[in-house]
Amino acid sequence: MPGLNYRRNTQQRQVILEELRRLRTHPTASELYEQVRQRLPKISLGTVYRNLELLNQAGLIRKLEFSGAEARFDGEVTDHYHVRCTVCGRLQDVPEFDTDLRRRQIDSLCGFEILGHRLEFFGICPGCRDSTGS
Amino acid sequence: MPGLNYRRNTQQRQVILEELRRLRTHPTASELYEQVRQRLPKISLGTVYRNLELLNQAGLIRKLEFSGAEARFDGEVTDHYHVRCTVCGRLQDVPEFDTDLRRRQIDSLCGFEILGHRLEFFGICPGCRDSTGS
DNA sequence: GTCTCTGCAAAGTTTTTGCATGCAA
DNA sequence: TTGCATGCAAAAACTTTGCAGAGAC
């Protein structure tokens, strides 16, 4: 799957990738759009969507579709996991968490040729636990 | 989180739950709607969405938001994992796959109170690998 | 009888797409 | 120059919501 599916290195594409890598917030497409717009005021949301899709297919970024209705994107493509708060929806990295999944080589499963895996924990974040008024 | 957030056991709610449990296909809301409509022709898609949300909050079903733009639902709530084909989008269960995550008790991580986790593998399904014309 | 839940339809949100133009190679 | 990629705007796709009436308890 990783293989270039685009031909030109446009400024838009570069800035989208740079800003996504710089942010550590797993932004949605619109959040990233707002960020990118500070450098390229004329860019359109459609272009952001198109490029995120291409960059994801090329394996340069990760599309995190498991955190709610709106997709989130991650510029960090090395293996790492996430925790999501079921109350406020906040999503953050789990640094240095080790599982046997990382050590085990899994090439096939159920007849599928396995390319990778995603692991997400869910629970209640410190902030939401403190304000247990809700 | 599991705790009844609804008061009445309507026929709609029951049929939605029954059909979701019967299907093993991880249907989308509309797919389930079509199924349920065979038994309750007058039901509306809005009702399906409302009930899936309530049943998910009550812990009776699982909402799988990680398989594409459209959410999918699973009537099986016991711990099990999924494989998704990156080519055709097909999503299926991984039966009897064992990880240390299942054996390890994880109560907290990054300050979060951990309620559970989701694990999804992705790769290429047998069908899509055979037809490598694409 | 009360009050939650439904059906319907409209609105909201997120994502995709058509087309003329711009720009990287 | 060539044709891929962009900006714009409209459309599509998915989900939520307001309201009057129906039905569970």
Tab-separated table of C-alpha atoms (C1' of nucleotides) in Angstrom, chain B residues 8-9 45-46 49-50 70-71, chain D residues 14-18 23-25:
chain	number	residue	atom	x	y	z
B	8	ARG	CA	-39.182	1.652	28.442
B	9	ASN	CA	-38.700	-1.531	26.537
B	45	LEU	CA	-33.916	5.566	10.585
B	46	GLY	CA	-33.867	8.208	13.317
B	49	TYR	CA	-29.825	5.836	15.412
B	50	ARG	CA	-31.336	6.912	18.731
B	70	GLU	CA	-19.757	5.208	8.606
B	71	ALA	CA	-20.022	3.758	12.099
D	14	DC	C1'	-24.149	10.388	7.516
D	15	DT	C1'	-26.196	11.754	11.898
D	16	DT	C1'	-28.880	14.587	15.031
D	17	DT	C1'	-32.944	17.025	16.460
D	18	DG	C1'	-37.802	19.393	17.049
D	23	DG	C1'	-47.790	3.615	23.361
D	24	DA	C1'	-45.325	1.504	27.729
D	25	DC	C1'	-46.019	1.285	32.478
